[in-house]
């Protein structure tokens, strides 16, 4: 499958990877600095994340100054019995979806979120403490938030993620099989699925008509298996060198992309949760080199 360069984007998590193996958005350099590096790397689309001090229009104008277009962003939600917190998730979903509509981006990724003290962060990628009743609550929450996103004219794409209550292949299939495709699309992350022992390409083939956009990740599959067997926690696995720039690990990126339908017109978003290179800037440049080879 030939990849459209205007559908290759980046979510530059390299800049926000913290020393303890987590993600800290406060570490991000100024937006102009990020856009300069991304532009110079030859990448022309960026995961959408409108800063609090900008409107969606001003954000789009800023990206355009660097020849960059907005790509699908990300909405995480968590199970909670706190009515106020749950309403915050609803409000955030509506706001981010409305921003996507204004940006002209038709899809947003929808995932269960993580917390540092969560049970599955302590024991990730193996379906720890799996329980059908909880999984049904997860399904219901995702369906509810998907409806809010749909109301703004945006397609929500379910995004299984290690460390959350929707991480394994069985859990991904349950959500997709029990939420109507007219409500919830599929936005697989090949790295997180592979970390949890799934076959990402087979999932793409099985739900080909629902794949809206995808995340491209490379990783050390042997390390992922070792970590699952040894019971390493999320951050220990990441700090051990799980992730790498595309083409520098041993994940089957070509097979994953090849499984996409011939008429696929969504985005492929490169993510390196923690770069293997000396600096985040160099990691982004290597992502750009990989993207250029896909033309």
Coordinates of C-alpha atoms in Angstrom, one line a residue:
X1 CA 0.0 0.0 0.0
X2 CA 1.4 3.4 -1.0
X3 CA 1.1 5.9 1.8
X4 CA -0.2 9.4 1.1
X5 CA 2.3 11.8 2.6
X6 CA -0.5 14.2 3.5
X7 CA -1.9 11.4 5.7
X8 CA 1.3 10.8 7.6
X9 CA 1.4 12.7 10.9
X10 CA 3.3 12.7 14.1
X11 CA 2.3 12.8 17.8
X12 CA 5.7 13.9 19.2
X13 CA 5.6 12.3 22.6
X14 CA 9.4 12.2 22.6
X15 CA 9.3 15.7 24.0
X16 CA 7.1 14.9 27.0
X17 CA 8.6 11.6 28.0
X18 CA 9.6 12.0 31.7
X19 CA 12.6 10.5 33.5
X20 CA 10.4 8.1 35.4
X21 CA 9.0 6.5 32.2
X22 CA 5.7 8.4 32.2
X23 CA 4.3 11.3 30.1
X24 CA 4.5 14.8 31.4
X25 CA 2.9 17.4 29.0
X26 CA 4.6 20.3 30.9
X27 CA 8.0 19.1 29.4
X28 CA 6.9 20.1 25.9
X29 CA 8.9 22.9 24.3
X30 CA 7.1 25.9 22.9
X31 CA 4.8 25.2 20.0
X32 CA 6.8 27.2 17.6
X33 CA 9.9 25.2 18.5
X34 CA 8.1 21.9 18.0
X35 CA 6.7 23.0 14.7
X36 CA 10.1 24.1 13.4
X37 CA 11.6 20.6 14.2
X38 CA 8.6 18.8 12.7
X39 CA 8.7 20.9 9.5
X40 CA 12.4 20.5 9.1
X41 CA 12.0 16.7 9.5
X42 CA 9.7 16.8 6.5
X43 CA 6.5 15.8 8.4
X44 CA 3.5 17.8 7.2
X45 CA 0.7 16.8 9.7
X46 CA 0.5 16.9 13.4
X47 CA -1.7 15.2 16.0
X48 CA -4.2 17.9 17.0
X49 CA -4.0 19.2 20.6
X50 CA -5.2 22.8 20.8
X51 CA -3.4 24.6 23.6
X52 CA -5.5 26.2 26.3
X53 CA -4.4 29.7 25.2
X54 CA -5.4 29.3 21.6
X55 CA -8.6 28.9 19.7
X56 CA -8.9 26.1 17.2
X57 CA -8.7 28.7 14.4
X58 CA -5.6 30.3 15.8
X59 CA -4.0 26.9 16.3
X60 CA -4.7 26.0 12.6
X61 CA -3.3 29.3 11.5
X62 CA -0.1 28.6 13.6
X63 CA 0.3 25.2 12.0
X64 CA -0.2 26.6 8.6
X65 CA 2.6 29.0 9.1
X66 CA 4.9 26.0 9.1
X67 CA 3.2 24.1 6.3
X68 CA 1.6 21.7 8.7
X69 CA -2.0 20.5 8.8
X70 CA -3.9 19.1 11.8
X71 CA -4.5 15.4 12.2
X72 CA -6.6 13.3 14.6
X73 CA -6.1 14.0 18.3
X74 CA -6.9 12.0 21.3
X75 CA -9.6 11.8 24.0
X76 CA -8.9 9.6 27.1
X77 CA -11.7 8.8 29.6
X78 CA -11.7 6.7 32.8
X79 CA -14.2 4.8 34.8
X80 CA -15.4 6.8 37.8
X81 CA -18.3 6.9 40.2
X82 CA -17.8 10.6 40.8
X83 CA -20.5 12.5 38.9
X84 CA -18.5 15.7 38.6
X85 CA -15.5 13.9 37.1
X86 CA -17.7 12.0 34.7
X87 CA -19.3 15.2 33.6
X88 CA -15.8 16.6 33.0
X89 CA -15.0 13.7 30.6
X90 CA -18.3 14.5 28.8
X91 CA -17.5 18.2 28.5
X92 CA -13.9 17.6 27.4
X93 CA -15.1 15.1 24.7
X94 CA -17.6 17.7 23.4
X95 CA -15.0 20.5 23.4
X96 CA -12.3 18.4 21.7
X97 CA -14.7 17.1 19.1
X98 CA -15.9 20.6 18.4
X99 CA -12.3 21.7 17.9
X100 CA -11.8 18.9 15.5
X101 CA -14.8 20.0 13.5
X102 CA -13.5 23.5 13.3
X103 CA -10.1 22.2 12.3
X104 CA -11.6 20.1 9.5
X105 CA -10.3 16.8 11.1
X106 CA -13.1 14.2 10.8
X107 CA -11.7 11.6 13.3
X108 CA -10.5 11.6 16.9
X109 CA -9.1 8.7 18.8
X110 CA -11.1 7.6 21.9
X111 CA -9.3 5.6 24.6
X112 CA -9.5 4.6 28.2
X113 CA -7.0 6.6 30.2
X114 CA -4.2 5.7 32.5
X115 CA -3.3 6.8 36.0
X116 CA 0.1 6.2 37.7
X117 CA -1.4 4.2 40.5
X118 CA -3.7 2.1 38.4
X119 CA -3.7 -1.7 38.8
X120 CA -2.9 -2.3 35.1
X121 CA -0.1 0.2 35.2
X122 CA 1.5 -2.0 37.9
X123 CA 0.8 -5.2 35.8
X124 CA 0.3 -4.1 32.2
X125 CA -0.3 -5.9 28.9
X126 CA -1.8 -9.1 30.3
X127 CA -5.4 -8.2 31.1
X128 CA -4.7 -8.1 34.8
X129 CA -7.8 -8.4 37.0
X130 CA -10.1 -8.9 33.9
X131 CA -13.7 -8.9 34.9
X132 CA -16.7 -9.0 32.6
X133 CA -18.8 -6.6 34.6
X134 CA -16.1 -4.0 34.5
X135 CA -15.5 -4.5 30.8
X136 CA -19.2 -3.9 30.1
X137 CA -19.0 -0.6 32.1
X138 CA -16.0 0.3 29.9
X139 CA -18.0 -0.5 26.8
X140 CA -20.9 1.6 28.0
X141 CA -18.7 4.5 28.8
X142 CA -17.0 4.4 25.5
X143 CA -20.3 4.2 23.7
X144 CA -21.7 7.2 25.7
X145 CA -18.6 9.3 24.9
X146 CA -18.7 8.2 21.3
X147 CA -22.3 9.5 21.1
X148 CA -21.1 12.9 22.4
X149 CA -18.4 13.0 19.8
X150 CA -20.7 11.9 17.0
X151 CA -23.1 14.8 17.9
X152 CA -20.3 17.2 16.8
X153 CA -20.0 15.5 13.5
X154 CA -16.7 13.7 14.3
X155 CA -16.0 10.0 14.1
X156 CA -14.7 8.5 17.3
X157 CA -12.1 5.7 16.8
X158 CA -11.6 3.2 19.6
X159 CA -8.0 3.0 20.7
X160 CA -7.0 0.1 22.9
X161 CA -4.1 1.1 25.2
X162 CA -1.8 -0.9 27.5
X163 CA -2.3 0.1 31.2
X164 CA -6.0 0.7 30.8
X165 CA -9.2 -1.4 31.2
X166 CA -9.2 -1.9 27.4
X167 CA -5.8 -3.2 26.5
X168 CA -6.0 -6.9 25.3
X169 CA -7.2 -8.3 22.0
X170 CA -10.2 -10.0 23.7
X171 CA -11.2 -6.6 25.3
X172 CA -10.8 -4.8 22.0
X173 CA -12.9 -7.3 20.2
X174 CA -15.6 -7.2 22.9
X175 CA -15.9 -3.4 22.6
X176 CA -16.0 -3.5 18.8
X177 CA -18.4 -6.4 18.7
X178 CA -20.9 -4.9 21.1
X179 CA -20.9 -1.3 20.0
X180 CA -22.5 -0.6 16.7
X181 CA -20.1 0.4 13.9
X182 CA -22.3 3.4 13.1
X183 CA -21.3 4.8 16.6
X184 CA -17.8 3.7 17.1
X185 CA -15.0 3.2 14.6
X186 CA -11.6 1.6 15.2
X187 CA -8.3 3.5 15.7
X188 CA -5.7 0.8 16.5
X189 CA -2.2 1.5 17.9
X190 CA 0.0 -1.3 16.5
X191 CA 2.5 -0.8 19.3
X192 CA 0.2 -1.1 22.2
X193 CA -1.7 -4.1 20.7
X194 CA 1.6 -5.9 20.0
X195 CA 2.9 -5.1 23.6
X196 CA -0.3 -6.9 24.8
X197 CA 0.5 -9.9 22.7
X198 CA -2.1 -9.3 19.9
X199 CA -1.6 -9.5 16.2
X200 CA -2.4 -5.9 15.1
X201 CA -2.5 -6.7 11.4
X202 CA -5.1 -9.4 11.9
X203 CA -7.3 -7.0 14.0
X204 CA -7.1 -4.5 11.1
X205 CA -8.1 -7.2 8.7
X206 CA -11.0 -8.4 10.9
X207 CA -12.4 -4.9 11.4
X208 CA -11.2 -3.3 8.1
X209 CA -14.5 -1.5 7.5
X210 CA -14.2 0.3 10.8
X211 CA -10.5 1.5 10.7
X212 CA -10.6 5.3 10.7
X213 CA -7.0 6.2 11.5
X214 CA -4.1 4.3 13.1
X215 CA -1.0 4.9 15.3
X216 CA 2.3 3.6 14.0
X217 CA 4.8 2.5 16.6
X218 CA 7.9 0.4 16.6
X219 CA 9.1 -1.6 19.6
X220 CA 11.2 -4.5 20.8
X221 CA 8.8 -7.5 20.7
X222 CA 11.2 -9.7 22.6
X223 CA 11.4 -7.2 25.4
X224 CA 7.6 -6.9 25.5
X225 CA 7.3 -10.6 25.9
X226 CA 9.9 -10.7 28.6
X227 CA 8.2 -7.9 30.5
X228 CA 4.8 -9.7 30.3
X229 CA 6.3 -12.9 31.6
X230 CA 8.3 -11.3 34.3
X231 CA 5.5 -9.0 35.5
X232 CA 7.3 -5.7 35.0
X233 CA 5.3 -2.6 35.5
X234 CA 4.5 -0.1 32.8
X235 CA 7.3 2.3 33.5
X236 CA 10.0 -0.3 34.0
X237 CA 9.1 -1.8 30.6
X238 CA 9.3 1.6 28.9
X239 CA 12.6 2.5 30.6
X240 CA 14.1 -0.8 29.6
X241 CA 13.9 0.4 26.0
X242 CA 10.5 -0.9 24.7
X243 CA 9.9 1.9 22.1
X244 CA 12.0 3.0 19.2
X245 CA 11.7 5.1 16.1
X246 CA 10.0 3.5 13.1
X247 CA 12.3 1.1 11.4
X248 CA 14.6 0.8 14.5
X249 CA 12.6 -1.9 16.3
X250 CA 11.3 -5.3 15.1
X251 CA 7.6 -4.7 14.9
X252 CA 6.0 -5.6 11.6
X253 CA 5.1 -2.1 10.5
X254 CA 5.0 -3.2 6.8
X255 CA 2.5 -6.0 7.6
X256 CA 0.3 -3.7 9.7
X257 CA 0.2 -1.0 6.9
X258 CA -0.4 -3.7 4.3
X259 CA -3.4 -5.0 6.2
X260 CA -5.2 -1.7 5.8
X261 CA -7.9 -1.6 3.1
X262 CA -7.0 -0.5 -0.4
X263 CA -9.4 2.4 0.0
X264 CA -8.1 3.5 3.4
X265 CA -7.9 7.3 3.5
X266 CA -7.3 7.9 7.2
X267 CA -4.2 9.1 8.9
X268 CA -1.2 7.1 10.0
X269 CA 0.2 8.9 13.0
X270 CA 3.8 8.1 14.1
X271 CA 4.3 7.9 17.9
X272 CA 7.5 7.3 19.8
X273 CA 6.4 7.3 23.4
X274 CA 10.0 7.4 24.5
X275 CA 12.7 8.0 21.8
X276 CA 15.7 5.7 21.6
X277 CA 17.8 8.6 20.2
X278 CA 19.9 11.0 22.4
X279 CA 17.5 13.8 22.0
X280 CA 13.8 14.2 21.2
X281 CA 14.7 16.5 18.2
X282 CA 16.9 13.7 16.7
X283 CA 14.1 11.2 17.4
X284 CA 11.6 13.4 15.4
X285 CA 14.1 13.7 12.6
X286 CA 14.4 9.9 12.4
X287 CA 10.6 9.7 12.2
X288 CA 10.7 12.1 9.3
X289 CA 13.3 10.0 7.5
X290 CA 11.1 6.9 7.9
X291 CA 8.1 8.9 6.6
X292 CA 10.0 10.0 3.6
X293 CA 10.8 6.4 2.7
X294 CA 7.1 5.6 2.5
X295 CA 6.4 7.9 -0.4

